PDB file of C-alpha atoms in Angstrom:
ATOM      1  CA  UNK M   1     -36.991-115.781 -44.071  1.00  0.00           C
ATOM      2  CA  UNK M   2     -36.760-111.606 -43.458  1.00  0.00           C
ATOM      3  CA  UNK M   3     -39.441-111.294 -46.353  1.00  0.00           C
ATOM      4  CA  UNK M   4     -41.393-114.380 -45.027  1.00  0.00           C
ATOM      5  CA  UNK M   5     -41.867-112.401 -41.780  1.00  0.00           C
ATOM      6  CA  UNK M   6     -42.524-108.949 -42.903  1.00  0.00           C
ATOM      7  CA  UNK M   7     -45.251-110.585 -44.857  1.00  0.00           C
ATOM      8  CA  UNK M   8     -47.287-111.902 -41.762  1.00  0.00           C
ATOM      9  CA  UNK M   9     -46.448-109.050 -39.952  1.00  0.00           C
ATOM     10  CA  UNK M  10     -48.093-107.395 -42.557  1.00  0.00           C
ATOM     11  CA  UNK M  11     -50.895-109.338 -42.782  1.00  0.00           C
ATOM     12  CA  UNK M  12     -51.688-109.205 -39.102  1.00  0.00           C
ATOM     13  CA  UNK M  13     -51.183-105.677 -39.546  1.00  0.00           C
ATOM     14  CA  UNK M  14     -53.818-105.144 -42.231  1.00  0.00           C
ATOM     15  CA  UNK M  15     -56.522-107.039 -40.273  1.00  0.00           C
ATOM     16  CA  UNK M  16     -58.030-106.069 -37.700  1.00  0.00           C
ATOM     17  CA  UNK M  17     -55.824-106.552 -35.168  1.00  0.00           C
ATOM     18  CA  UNK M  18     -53.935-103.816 -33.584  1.00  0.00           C
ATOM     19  CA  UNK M  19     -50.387-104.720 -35.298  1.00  0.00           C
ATOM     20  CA  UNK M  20     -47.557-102.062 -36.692  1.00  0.00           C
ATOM     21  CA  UNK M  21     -45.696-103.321 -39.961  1.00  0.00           C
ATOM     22  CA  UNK M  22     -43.768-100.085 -40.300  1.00  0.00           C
ATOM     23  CA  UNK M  23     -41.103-101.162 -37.706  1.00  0.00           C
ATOM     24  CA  UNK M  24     -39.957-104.116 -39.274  1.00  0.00           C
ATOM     25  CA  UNK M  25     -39.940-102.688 -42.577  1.00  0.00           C
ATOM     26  CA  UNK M  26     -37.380 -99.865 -41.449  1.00  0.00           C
ATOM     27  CA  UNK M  27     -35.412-102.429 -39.707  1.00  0.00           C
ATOM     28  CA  UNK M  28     -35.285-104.745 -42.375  1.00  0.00           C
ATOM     29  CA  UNK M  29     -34.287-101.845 -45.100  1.00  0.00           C
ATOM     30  CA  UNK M  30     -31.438-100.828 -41.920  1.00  0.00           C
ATOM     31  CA  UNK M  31     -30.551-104.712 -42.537  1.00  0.00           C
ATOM     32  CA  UNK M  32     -29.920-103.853 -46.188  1.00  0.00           C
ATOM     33  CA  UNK M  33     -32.375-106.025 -47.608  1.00  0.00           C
ATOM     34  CA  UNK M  34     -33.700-105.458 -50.988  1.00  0.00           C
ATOM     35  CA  UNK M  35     -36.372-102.310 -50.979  1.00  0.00           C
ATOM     36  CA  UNK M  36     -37.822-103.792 -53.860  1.00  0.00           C
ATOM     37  CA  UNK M  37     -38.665-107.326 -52.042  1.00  0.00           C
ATOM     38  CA  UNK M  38     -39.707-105.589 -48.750  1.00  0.00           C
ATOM     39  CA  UNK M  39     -42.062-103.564 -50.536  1.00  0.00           C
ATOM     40  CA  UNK M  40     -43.563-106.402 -52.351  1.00  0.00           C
ATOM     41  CA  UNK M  41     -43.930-108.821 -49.344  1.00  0.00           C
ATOM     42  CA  UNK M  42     -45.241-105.944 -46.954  1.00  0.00           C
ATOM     43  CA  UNK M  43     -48.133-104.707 -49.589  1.00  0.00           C
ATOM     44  CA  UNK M  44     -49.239-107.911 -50.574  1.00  0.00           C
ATOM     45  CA  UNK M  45     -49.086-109.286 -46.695  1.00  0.00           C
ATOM     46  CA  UNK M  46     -51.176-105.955 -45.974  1.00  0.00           C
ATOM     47  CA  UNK M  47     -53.547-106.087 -48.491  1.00  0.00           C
ATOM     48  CA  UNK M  48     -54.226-109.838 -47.564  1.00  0.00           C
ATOM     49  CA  UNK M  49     -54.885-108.794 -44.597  1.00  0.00           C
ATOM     50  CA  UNK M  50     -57.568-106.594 -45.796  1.00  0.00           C
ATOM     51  CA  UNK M  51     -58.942-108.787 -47.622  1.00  0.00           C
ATOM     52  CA  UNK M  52     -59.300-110.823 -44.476  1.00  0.00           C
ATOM     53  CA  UNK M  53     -61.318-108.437 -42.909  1.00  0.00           C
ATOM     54  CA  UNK M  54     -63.389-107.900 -46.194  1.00  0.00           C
ATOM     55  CA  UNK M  55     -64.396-111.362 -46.279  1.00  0.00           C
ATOM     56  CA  UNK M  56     -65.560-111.036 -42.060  1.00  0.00           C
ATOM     57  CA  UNK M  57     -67.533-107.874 -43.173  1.00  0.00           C
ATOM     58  CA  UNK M  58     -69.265-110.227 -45.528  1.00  0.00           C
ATOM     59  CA  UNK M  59     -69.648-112.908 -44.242  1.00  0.00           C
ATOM     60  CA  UNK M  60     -70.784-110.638 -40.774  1.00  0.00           C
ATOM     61  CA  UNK M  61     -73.819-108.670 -41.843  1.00  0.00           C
ATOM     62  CA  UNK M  62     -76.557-110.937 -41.346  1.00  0.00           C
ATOM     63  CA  UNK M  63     -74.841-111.593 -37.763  1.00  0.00           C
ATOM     64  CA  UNK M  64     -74.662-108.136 -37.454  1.00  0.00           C
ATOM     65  CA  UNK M  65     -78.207-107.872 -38.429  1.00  0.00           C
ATOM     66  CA  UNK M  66     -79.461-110.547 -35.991  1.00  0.00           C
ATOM     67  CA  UNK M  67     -78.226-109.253 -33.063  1.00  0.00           C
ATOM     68  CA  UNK M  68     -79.417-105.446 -34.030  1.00  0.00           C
ATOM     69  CA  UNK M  69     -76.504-103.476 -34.519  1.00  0.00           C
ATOM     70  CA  UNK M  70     -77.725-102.841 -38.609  1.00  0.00           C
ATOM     71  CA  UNK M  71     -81.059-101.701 -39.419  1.00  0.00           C
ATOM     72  CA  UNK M  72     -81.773-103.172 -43.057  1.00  0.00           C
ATOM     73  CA  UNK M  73     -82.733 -99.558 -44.278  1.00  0.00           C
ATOM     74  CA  UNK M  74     -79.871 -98.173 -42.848  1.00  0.00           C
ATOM     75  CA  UNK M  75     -77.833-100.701 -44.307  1.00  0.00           C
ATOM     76  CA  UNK M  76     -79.501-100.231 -47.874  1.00  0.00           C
ATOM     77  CA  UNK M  77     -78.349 -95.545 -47.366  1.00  0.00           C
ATOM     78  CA  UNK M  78     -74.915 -96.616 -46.348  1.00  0.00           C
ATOM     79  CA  UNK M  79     -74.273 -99.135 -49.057  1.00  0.00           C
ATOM     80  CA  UNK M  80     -75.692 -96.442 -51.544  1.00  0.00           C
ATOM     81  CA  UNK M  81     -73.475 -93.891 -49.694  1.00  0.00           C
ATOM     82  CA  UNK M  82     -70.222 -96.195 -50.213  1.00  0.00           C
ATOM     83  CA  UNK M  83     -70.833 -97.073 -53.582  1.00  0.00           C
ATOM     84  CA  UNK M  84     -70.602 -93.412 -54.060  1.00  0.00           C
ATOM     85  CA  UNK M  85     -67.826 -92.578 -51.804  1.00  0.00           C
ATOM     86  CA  UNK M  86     -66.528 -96.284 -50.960  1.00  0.00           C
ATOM     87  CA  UNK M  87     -63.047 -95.579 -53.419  1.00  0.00           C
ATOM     88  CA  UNK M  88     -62.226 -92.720 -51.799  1.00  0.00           C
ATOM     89  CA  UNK M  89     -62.442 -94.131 -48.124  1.00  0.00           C
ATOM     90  CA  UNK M  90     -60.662 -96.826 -49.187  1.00  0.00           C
ATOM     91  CA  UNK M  91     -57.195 -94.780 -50.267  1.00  0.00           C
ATOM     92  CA  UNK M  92     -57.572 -93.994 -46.322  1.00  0.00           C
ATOM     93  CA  UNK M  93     -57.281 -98.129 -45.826  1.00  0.00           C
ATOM     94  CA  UNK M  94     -53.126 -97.524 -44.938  1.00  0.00           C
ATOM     95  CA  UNK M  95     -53.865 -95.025 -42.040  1.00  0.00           C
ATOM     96  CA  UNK M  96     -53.908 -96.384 -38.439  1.00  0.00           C
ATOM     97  CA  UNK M  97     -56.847 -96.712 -36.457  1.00  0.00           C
ATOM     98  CA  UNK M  98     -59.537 -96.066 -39.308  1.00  0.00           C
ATOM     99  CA  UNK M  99     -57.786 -98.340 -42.694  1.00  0.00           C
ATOM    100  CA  UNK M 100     -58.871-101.156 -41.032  1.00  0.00           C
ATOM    101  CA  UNK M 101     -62.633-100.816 -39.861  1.00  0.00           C
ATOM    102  CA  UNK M 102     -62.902 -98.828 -42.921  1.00  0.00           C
ATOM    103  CA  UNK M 103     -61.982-102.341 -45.067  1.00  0.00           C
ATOM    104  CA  UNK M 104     -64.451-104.115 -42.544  1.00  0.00           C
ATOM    105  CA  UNK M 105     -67.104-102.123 -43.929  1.00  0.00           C
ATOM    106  CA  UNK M 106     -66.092-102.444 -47.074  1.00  0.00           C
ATOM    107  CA  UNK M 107     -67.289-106.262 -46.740  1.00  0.00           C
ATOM    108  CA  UNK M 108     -70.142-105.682 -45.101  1.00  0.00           C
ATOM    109  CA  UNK M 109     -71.632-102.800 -47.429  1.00  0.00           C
ATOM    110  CA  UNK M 110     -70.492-105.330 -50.488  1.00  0.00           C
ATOM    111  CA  UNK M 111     -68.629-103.009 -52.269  1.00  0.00           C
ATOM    112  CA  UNK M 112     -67.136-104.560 -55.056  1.00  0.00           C
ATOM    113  CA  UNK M 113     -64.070-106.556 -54.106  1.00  0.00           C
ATOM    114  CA  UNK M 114     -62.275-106.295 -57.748  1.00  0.00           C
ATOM    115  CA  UNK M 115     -62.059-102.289 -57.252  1.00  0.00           C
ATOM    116  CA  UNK M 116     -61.466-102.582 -53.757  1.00  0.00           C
ATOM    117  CA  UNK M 117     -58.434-105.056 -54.472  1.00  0.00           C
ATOM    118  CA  UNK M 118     -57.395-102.763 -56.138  1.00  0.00           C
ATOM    119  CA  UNK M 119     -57.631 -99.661 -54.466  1.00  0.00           C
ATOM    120  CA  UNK M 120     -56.401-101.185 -51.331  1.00  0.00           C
ATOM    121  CA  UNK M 121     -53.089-102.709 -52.928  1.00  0.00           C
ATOM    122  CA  UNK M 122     -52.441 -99.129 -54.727  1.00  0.00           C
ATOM    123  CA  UNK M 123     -52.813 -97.318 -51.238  1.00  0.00           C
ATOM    124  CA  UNK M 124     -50.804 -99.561 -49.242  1.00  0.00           C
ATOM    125  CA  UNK M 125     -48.293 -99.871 -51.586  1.00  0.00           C
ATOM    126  CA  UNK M 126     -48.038 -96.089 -51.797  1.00  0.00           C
ATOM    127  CA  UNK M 127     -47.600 -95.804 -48.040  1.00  0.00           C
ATOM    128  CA  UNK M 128     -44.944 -98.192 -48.199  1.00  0.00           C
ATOM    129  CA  UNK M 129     -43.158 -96.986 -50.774  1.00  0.00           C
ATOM    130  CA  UNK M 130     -43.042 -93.667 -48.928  1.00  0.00           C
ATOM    131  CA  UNK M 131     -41.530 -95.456 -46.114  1.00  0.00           C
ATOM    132  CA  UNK M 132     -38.835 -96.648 -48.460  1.00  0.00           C
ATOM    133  CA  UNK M 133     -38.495 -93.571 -50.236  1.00  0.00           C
ATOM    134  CA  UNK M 134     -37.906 -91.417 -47.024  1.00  0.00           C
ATOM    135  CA  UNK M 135     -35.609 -94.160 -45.113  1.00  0.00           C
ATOM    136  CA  UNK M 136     -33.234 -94.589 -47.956  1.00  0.00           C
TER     137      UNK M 136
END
């Protein structure tokens, strides 16, 4: 049931909403439960949850477009821009405040969602495993 949890505390944690992961994970590993598991059920949970708000970037842009807040030739500069620099913003995807709008984009510029599986797994995974790393 511990892993359960940390999973959708992960997962809320990865979307959009304002959600820490990070605290359950060190109290879990305090619990002496596997490091291996935690870290498994916490990246997965968090990059699910990026995914999620992938998916609302995507599905989002045309509302986002209807009610003004994208200009379509904007739109067209920053999805060039991301393409170029996308990979690289998305290694920031574990850091609070900006991982998560940072995945929303992601969605709504359409960068491509094998490489930014991907990307966003390796990343969160890293952070974790830093947590880990550092609290054992």
């Amino acid at each position: 049931m511990t892993y359960i949890t940390l999973f959708f505390i992960a997962l809320i944690s990865g979307s959009l909403f304002p959600l820490g992961s990070e605290g359950v994970l060190i109290y879990d590993l305090k619990q002496g439960y596997s490091p291996f598991w935690l870290l498994i059920f916490a990246s997965v949970g968090n990059t699910l949850g990026a995914v999620i708000n992938y998916y609302l970037g995507l599905k989002g842009e045309e509302f986002l477009e209807k009610k003004g807040y994208l200009n379509a030739k904007k739109l067209e500069i920053a999805k060039a821009r991301f393409s170029k620099y996308g990979l690289f913003a998305l290694l920031l995807s574990p850091l609070p405040i900006i991982g998560d709008p940072i995945t929303f984009v992601a969605g709504v510029l359409k960068f491509n969602f094998r490489l930014f599986l991907v990307t966003v797994f390796l990343a969160k995974t890293f952070r974790y495993a830093i947590i880990i790393y550092i609290i054992n």
